[in-house]
mmCIF file of C-alpha atoms and ligand atoms in Angstrom:
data_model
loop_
_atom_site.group_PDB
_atom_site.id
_atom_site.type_symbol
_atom_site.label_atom_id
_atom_site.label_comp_id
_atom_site.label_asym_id
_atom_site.label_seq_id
_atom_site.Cartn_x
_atom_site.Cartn_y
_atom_site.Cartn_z
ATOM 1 C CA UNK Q 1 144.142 122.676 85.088
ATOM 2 C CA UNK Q 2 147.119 124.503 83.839
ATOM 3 C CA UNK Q 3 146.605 125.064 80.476
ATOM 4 C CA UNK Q 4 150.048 125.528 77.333
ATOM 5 C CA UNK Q 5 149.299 126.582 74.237
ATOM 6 C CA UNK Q 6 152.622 125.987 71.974
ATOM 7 C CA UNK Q 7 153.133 126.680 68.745
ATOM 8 C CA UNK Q 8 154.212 123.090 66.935
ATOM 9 C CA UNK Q 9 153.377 119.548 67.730
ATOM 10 C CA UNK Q 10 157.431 119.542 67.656
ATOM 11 C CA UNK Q 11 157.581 122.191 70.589
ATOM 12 C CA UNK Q 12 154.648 119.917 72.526
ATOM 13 C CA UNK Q 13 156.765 116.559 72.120
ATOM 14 C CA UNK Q 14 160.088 118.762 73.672
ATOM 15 C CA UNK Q 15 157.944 119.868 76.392
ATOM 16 C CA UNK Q 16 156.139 117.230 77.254
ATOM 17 C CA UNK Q 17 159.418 114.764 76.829
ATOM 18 C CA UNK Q 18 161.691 116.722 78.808
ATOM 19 C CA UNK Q 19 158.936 116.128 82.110
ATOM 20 C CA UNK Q 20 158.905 112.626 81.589
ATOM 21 C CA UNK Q 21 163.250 112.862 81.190
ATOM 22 C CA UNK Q 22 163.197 115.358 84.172
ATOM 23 C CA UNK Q 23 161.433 112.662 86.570
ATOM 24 C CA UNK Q 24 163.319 110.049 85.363
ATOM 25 C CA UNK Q 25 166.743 112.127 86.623
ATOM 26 C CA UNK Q 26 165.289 112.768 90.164
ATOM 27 C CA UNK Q 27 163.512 109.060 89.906
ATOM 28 C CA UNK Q 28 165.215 106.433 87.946
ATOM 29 C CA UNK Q 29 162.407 103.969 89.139
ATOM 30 C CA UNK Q 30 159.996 106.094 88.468
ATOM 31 C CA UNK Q 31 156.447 104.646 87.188
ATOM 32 C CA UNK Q 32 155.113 106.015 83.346
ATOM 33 C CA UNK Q 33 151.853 105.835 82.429
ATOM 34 C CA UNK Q 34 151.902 106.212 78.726
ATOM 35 C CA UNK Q 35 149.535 106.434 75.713
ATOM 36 C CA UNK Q 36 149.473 105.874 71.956
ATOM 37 C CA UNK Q 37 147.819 107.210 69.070
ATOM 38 C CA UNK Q 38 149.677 110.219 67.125
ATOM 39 C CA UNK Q 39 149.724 113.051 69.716
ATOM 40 C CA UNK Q 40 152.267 110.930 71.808
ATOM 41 C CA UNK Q 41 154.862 110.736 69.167
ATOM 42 C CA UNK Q 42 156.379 113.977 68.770
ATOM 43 C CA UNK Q 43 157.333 113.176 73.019
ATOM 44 C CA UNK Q 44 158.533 109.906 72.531
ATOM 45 C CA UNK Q 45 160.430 111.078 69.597
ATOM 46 C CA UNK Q 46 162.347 113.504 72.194
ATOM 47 C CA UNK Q 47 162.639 110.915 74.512
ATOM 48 C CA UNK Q 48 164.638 108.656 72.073
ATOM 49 C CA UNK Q 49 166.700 111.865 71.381
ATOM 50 C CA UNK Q 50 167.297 112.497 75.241
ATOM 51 C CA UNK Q 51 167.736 108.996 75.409
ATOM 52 C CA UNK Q 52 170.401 108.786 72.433
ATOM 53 C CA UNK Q 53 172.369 112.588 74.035
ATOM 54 C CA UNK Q 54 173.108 110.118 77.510
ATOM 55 C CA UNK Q 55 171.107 112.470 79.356
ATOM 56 C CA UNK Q 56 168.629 110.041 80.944
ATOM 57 C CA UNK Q 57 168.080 106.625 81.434
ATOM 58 C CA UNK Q 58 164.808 104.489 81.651
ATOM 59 C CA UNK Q 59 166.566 101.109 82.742
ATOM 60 C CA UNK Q 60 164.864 101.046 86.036
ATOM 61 C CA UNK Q 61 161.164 102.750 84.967
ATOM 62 C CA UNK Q 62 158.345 100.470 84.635
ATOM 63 C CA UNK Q 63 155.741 101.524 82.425
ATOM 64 C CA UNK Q 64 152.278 101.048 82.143
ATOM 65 C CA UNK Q 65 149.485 101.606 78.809
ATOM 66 C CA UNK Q 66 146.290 102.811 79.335
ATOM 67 C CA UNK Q 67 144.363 100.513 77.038
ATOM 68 C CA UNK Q 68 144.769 97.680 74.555
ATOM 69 C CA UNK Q 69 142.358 96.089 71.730
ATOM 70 C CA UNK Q 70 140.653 93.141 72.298
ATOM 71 C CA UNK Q 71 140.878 90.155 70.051
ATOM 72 C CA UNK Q 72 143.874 91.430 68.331
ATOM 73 C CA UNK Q 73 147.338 89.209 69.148
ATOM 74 C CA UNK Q 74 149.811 90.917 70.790
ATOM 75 C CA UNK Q 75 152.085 90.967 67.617
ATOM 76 C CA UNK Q 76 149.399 92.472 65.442
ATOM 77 C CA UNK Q 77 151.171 95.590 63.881
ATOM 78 C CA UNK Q 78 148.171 97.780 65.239
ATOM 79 C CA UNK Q 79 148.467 96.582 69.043
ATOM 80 C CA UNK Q 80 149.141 98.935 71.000
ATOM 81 C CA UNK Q 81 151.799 96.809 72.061
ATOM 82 C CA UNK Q 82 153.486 96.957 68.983
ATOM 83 C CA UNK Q 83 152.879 100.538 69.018
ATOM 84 C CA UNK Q 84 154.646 101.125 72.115
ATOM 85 C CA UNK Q 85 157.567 98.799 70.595
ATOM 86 C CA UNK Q 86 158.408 100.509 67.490
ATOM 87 C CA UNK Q 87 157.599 104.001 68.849
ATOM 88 C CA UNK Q 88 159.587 104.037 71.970
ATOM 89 C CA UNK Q 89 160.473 100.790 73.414
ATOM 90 C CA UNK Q 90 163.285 99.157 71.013
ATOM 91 C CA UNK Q 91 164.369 102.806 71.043
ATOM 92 C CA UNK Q 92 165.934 103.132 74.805
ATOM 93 C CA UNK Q 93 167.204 101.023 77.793
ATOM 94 C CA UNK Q 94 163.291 100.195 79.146
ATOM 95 C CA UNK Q 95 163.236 96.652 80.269
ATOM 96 C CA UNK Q 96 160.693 94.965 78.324
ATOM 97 C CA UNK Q 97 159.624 93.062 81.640
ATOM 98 C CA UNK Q 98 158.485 96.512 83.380
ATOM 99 C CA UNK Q 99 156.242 97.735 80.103
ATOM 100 C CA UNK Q 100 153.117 96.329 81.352
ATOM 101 C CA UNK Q 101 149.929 96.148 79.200
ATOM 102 C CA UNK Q 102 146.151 94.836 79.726
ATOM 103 C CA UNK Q 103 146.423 91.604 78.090
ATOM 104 C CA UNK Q 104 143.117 91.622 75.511
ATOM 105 C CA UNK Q 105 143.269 88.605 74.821
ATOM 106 C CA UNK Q 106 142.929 86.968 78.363
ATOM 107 C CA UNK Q 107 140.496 84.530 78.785
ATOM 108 C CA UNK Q 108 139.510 85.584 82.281
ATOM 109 C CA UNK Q 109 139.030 89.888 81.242
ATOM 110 C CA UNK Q 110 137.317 90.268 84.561
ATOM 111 C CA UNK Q 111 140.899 88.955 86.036
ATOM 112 C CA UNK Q 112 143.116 90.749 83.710
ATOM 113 C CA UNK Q 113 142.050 93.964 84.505
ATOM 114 C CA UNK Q 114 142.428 93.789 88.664
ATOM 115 C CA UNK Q 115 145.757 91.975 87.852
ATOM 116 C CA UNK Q 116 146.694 94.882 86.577
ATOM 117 C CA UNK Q 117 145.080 97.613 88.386
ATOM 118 C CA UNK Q 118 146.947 96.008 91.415
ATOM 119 C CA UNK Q 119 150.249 95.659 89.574
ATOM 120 C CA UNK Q 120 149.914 99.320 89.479
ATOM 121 C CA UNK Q 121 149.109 100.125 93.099
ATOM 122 C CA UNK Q 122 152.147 97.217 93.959
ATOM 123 C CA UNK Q 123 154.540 99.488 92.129
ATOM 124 C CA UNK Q 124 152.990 102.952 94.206
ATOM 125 C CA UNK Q 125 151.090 104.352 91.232
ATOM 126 C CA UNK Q 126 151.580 106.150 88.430
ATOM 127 C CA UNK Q 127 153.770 109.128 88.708
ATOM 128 C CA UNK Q 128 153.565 110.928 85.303
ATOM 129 C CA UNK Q 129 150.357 109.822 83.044
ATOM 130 C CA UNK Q 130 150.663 110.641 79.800
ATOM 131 C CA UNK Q 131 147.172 111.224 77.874
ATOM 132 C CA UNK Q 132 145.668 112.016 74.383
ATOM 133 C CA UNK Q 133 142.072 112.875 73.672
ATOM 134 C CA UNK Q 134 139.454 111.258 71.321
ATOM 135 C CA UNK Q 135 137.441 113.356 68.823
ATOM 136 C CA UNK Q 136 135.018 112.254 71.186
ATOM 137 C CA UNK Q 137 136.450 113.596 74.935
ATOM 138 C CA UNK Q 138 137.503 110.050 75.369
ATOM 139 C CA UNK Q 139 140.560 109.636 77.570
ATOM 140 C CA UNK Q 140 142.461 105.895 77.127
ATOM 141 C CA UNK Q 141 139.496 104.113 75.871
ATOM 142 C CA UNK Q 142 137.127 105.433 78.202
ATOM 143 C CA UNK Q 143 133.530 106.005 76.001
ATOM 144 C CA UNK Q 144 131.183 108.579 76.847
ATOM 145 C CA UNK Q 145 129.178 106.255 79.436
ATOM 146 C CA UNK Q 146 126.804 107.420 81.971
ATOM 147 C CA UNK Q 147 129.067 107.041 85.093
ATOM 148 C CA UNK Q 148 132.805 107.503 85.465
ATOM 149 C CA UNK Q 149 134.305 104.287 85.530
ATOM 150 C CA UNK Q 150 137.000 103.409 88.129
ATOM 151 C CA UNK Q 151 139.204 100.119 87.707
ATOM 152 C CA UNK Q 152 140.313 99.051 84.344
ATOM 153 C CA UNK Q 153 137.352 97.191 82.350
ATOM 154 C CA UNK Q 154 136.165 96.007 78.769
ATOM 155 C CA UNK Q 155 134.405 98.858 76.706
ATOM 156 C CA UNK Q 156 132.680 98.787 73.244
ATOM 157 C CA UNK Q 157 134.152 101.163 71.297
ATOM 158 C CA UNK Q 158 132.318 104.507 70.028
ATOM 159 C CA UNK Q 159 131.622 104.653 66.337
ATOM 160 C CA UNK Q 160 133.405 107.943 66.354
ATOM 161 C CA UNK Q 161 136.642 105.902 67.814
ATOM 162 C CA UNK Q 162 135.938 103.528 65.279
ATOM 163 C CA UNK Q 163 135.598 105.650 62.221
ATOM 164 C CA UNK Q 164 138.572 107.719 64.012
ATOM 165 C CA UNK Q 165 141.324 104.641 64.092
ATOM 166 C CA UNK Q 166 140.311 102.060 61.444
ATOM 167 C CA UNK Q 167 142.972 103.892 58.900
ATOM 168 C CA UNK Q 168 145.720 102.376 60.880
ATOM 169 C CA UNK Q 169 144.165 98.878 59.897
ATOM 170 C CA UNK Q 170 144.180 99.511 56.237
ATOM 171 C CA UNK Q 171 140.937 97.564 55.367
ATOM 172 C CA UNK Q 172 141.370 94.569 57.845
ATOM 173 C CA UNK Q 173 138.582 94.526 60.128
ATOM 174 C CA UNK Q 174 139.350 96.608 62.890
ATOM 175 C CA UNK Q 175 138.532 95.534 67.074
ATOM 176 C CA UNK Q 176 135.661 96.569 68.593
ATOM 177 C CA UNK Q 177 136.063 96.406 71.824
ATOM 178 C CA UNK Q 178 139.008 97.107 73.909
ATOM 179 C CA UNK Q 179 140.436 96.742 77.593
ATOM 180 C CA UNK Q 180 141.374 100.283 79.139
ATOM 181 C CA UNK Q 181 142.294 101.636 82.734
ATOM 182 C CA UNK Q 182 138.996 103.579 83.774
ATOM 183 C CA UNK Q 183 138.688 107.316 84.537
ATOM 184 C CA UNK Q 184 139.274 106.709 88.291
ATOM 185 C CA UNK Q 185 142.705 105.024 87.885
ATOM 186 C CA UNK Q 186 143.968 107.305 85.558
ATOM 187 C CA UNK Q 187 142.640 110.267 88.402
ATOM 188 C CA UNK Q 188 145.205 108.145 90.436
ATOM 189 C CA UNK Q 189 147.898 109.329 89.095
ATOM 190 C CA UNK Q 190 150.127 111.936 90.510
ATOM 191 C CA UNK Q 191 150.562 114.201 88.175
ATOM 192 C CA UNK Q 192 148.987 114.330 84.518
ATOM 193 C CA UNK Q 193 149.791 115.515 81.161
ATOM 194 C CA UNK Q 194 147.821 115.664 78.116
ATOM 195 C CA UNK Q 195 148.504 116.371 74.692
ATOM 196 C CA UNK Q 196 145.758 117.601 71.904
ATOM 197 C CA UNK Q 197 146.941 118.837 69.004
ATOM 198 C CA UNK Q 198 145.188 119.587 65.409
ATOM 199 C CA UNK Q 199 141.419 121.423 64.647
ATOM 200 C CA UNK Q 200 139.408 117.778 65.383
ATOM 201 C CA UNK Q 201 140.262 118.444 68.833
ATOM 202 C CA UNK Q 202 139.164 122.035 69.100
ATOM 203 C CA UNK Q 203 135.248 121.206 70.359
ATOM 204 C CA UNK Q 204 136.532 118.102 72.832
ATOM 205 C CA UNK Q 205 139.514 120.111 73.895
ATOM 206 C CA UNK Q 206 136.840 123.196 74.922
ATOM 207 C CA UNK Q 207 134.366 120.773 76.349
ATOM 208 C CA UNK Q 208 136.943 119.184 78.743
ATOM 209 C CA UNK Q 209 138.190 122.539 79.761
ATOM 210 C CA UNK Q 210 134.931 124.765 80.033
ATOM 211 C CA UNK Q 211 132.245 122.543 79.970
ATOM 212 C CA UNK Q 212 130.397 120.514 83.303
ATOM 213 C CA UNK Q 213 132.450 117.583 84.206
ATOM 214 C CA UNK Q 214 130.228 114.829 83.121
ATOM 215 C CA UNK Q 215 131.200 111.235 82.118
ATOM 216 C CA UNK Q 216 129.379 111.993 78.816
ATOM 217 C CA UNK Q 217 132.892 113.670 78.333
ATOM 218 C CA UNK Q 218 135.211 111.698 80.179
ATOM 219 C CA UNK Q 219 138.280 113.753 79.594
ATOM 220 C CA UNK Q 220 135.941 116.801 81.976
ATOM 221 C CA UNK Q 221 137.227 114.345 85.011
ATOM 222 C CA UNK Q 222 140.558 116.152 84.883
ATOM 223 C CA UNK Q 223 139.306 119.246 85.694
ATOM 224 C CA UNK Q 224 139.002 117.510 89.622
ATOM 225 C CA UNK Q 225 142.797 116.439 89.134
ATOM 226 C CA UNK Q 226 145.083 118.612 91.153
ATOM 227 C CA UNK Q 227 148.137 118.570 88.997
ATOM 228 C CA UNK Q 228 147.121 118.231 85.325
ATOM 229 C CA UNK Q 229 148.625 119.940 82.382
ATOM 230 C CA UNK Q 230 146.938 120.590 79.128
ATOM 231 C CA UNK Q 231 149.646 121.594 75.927
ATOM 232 C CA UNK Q 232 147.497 122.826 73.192
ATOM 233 C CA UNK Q 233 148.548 123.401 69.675
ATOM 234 C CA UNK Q 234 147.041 126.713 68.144
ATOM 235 C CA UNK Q 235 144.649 124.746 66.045
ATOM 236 C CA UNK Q 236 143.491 122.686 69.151
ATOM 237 C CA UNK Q 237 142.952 126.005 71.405
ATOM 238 C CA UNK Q 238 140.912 127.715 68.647
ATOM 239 C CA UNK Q 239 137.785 127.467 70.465
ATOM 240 C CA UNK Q 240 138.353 128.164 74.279
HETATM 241 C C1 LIG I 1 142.982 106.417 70.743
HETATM 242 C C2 LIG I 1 143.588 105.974 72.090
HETATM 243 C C3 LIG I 1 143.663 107.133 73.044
HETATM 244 C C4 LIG I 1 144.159 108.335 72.275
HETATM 245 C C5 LIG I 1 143.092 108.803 71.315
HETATM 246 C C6 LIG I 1 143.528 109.916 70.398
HETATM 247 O O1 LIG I 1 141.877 105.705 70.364
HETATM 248 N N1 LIG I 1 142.970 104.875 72.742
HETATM 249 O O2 LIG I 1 144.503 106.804 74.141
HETATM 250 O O3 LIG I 1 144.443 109.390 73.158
HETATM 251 O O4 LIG I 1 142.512 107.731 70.635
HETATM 252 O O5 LIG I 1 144.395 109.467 69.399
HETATM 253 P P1 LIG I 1 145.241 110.427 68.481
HETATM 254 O O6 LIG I 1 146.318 110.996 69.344
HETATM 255 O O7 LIG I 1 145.771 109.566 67.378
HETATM 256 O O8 LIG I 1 144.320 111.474 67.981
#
């Protein structure tokens, strides 16, 4: 694990943005996996801006989320396909038909998820994942569990998670469970990049990096990933 500390979210979102723009100029085809929550924003805020400058294009990328709620429609303000909409997608060139999602609200969830757990491996894999943390060492929407989980699946969510995102739903009741690529897919990927940023993450953030790898902090599985990068804010490092 190569390990950044920077001194802004700001500086993390130029950083992290101009890997994802510098793949896209050697690879125009090139395969995102991306994430949502706040640590993501700051990068796809730079994006948009190297997006707006001319310098790089994303009209032949497909993309791919790591998770989505369950039981929420797909125009709910809070899905993460909405998310990905407003934060990046109406924003640049992407073709909506290569941003690919797990569809929560498929009747067959068992289906859903190898549909798209293939899709990936059909388009050669992920080359640049993009991750967050929960409070919680979750990575995606992958729980503390007792095993690492491999191919995308249906977890209950954490009360942590829970108590963590239901501000975004302002009151309305918020989904409990959610579909998310497991720890083993996301390992797939060629190269990784998280972001953690802000004092919450400070005991997750050590755990992952010092700790035993152990599915009781899912995010530990990236110390066996041969090309992952962790960019720290100050407040996030604080306890390594
Ligand atoms: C959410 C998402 C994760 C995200 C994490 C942290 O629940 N499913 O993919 O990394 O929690 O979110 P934030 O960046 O808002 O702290």
């Amino acid at each position: 694990m190569k390990i950044i500390t920077l001194n802004s979210e700001i500086e993390i979102g130029k950083a992290v943005g101009d890997r994802f723009c510098a793949l896209l100029q050697k690879k125009s085809a090139a395969v995102l996996g991306l994430a949502t929550g706040a640590s993501p924003l700051p990068t796809y805020q730079h994006m948009i801006s190297r997006f707006k400058a001319g310098d790089v294009s994303f009209a032949k990328a497909h993309t791919f989320n790591l998770d989505e709620y369950c039981d929420l429609p797909a125009a709910h303000s809070q899905s993460y396909r909405s998310f990905m909409h407003a934060q990046l997608f109406s924003q640049v060139d992407i073709n909506p038909e290569n941003t690919h999602f797990l569809d929560g609200n498929a009747a067959n969830e068992a289906l859903e998820c190898s549909r798209f757990d293939a899709l990936i491996e059909h388009l050669g894999g992920v080359d640049l994942q993009l991750l967050g943390i929960g409070r919680n060492g979750h990575i995606g929407f992958n729980e503390p569990a007792e095993t690492f989980s491999q191919g995308s699946y249906k977890v209950k969510l954490a009360p942590s998670t829970l108590e963590a995102n239901s501000g975004y739903f302002e009151g309305e009741h918020m989904p409990t469970h959610a579909l998310t690529m497991g720890v083993g897919a996301i390992l797939r990927a060629k190269e990784i990049v998280m972001v953690a940023t802000g004092a919450a993450k400070a005991e997750a953030v050590k755990a992952m990096i010092q700790g035993e790898n152990t599915p009781q902090l899912p995010a530990s599985a990236l110390q066996n990933h041969p090309n992952v990068t962790i960019y720290l804010d100050p407040a996030a490092a604080s306890l390594l």
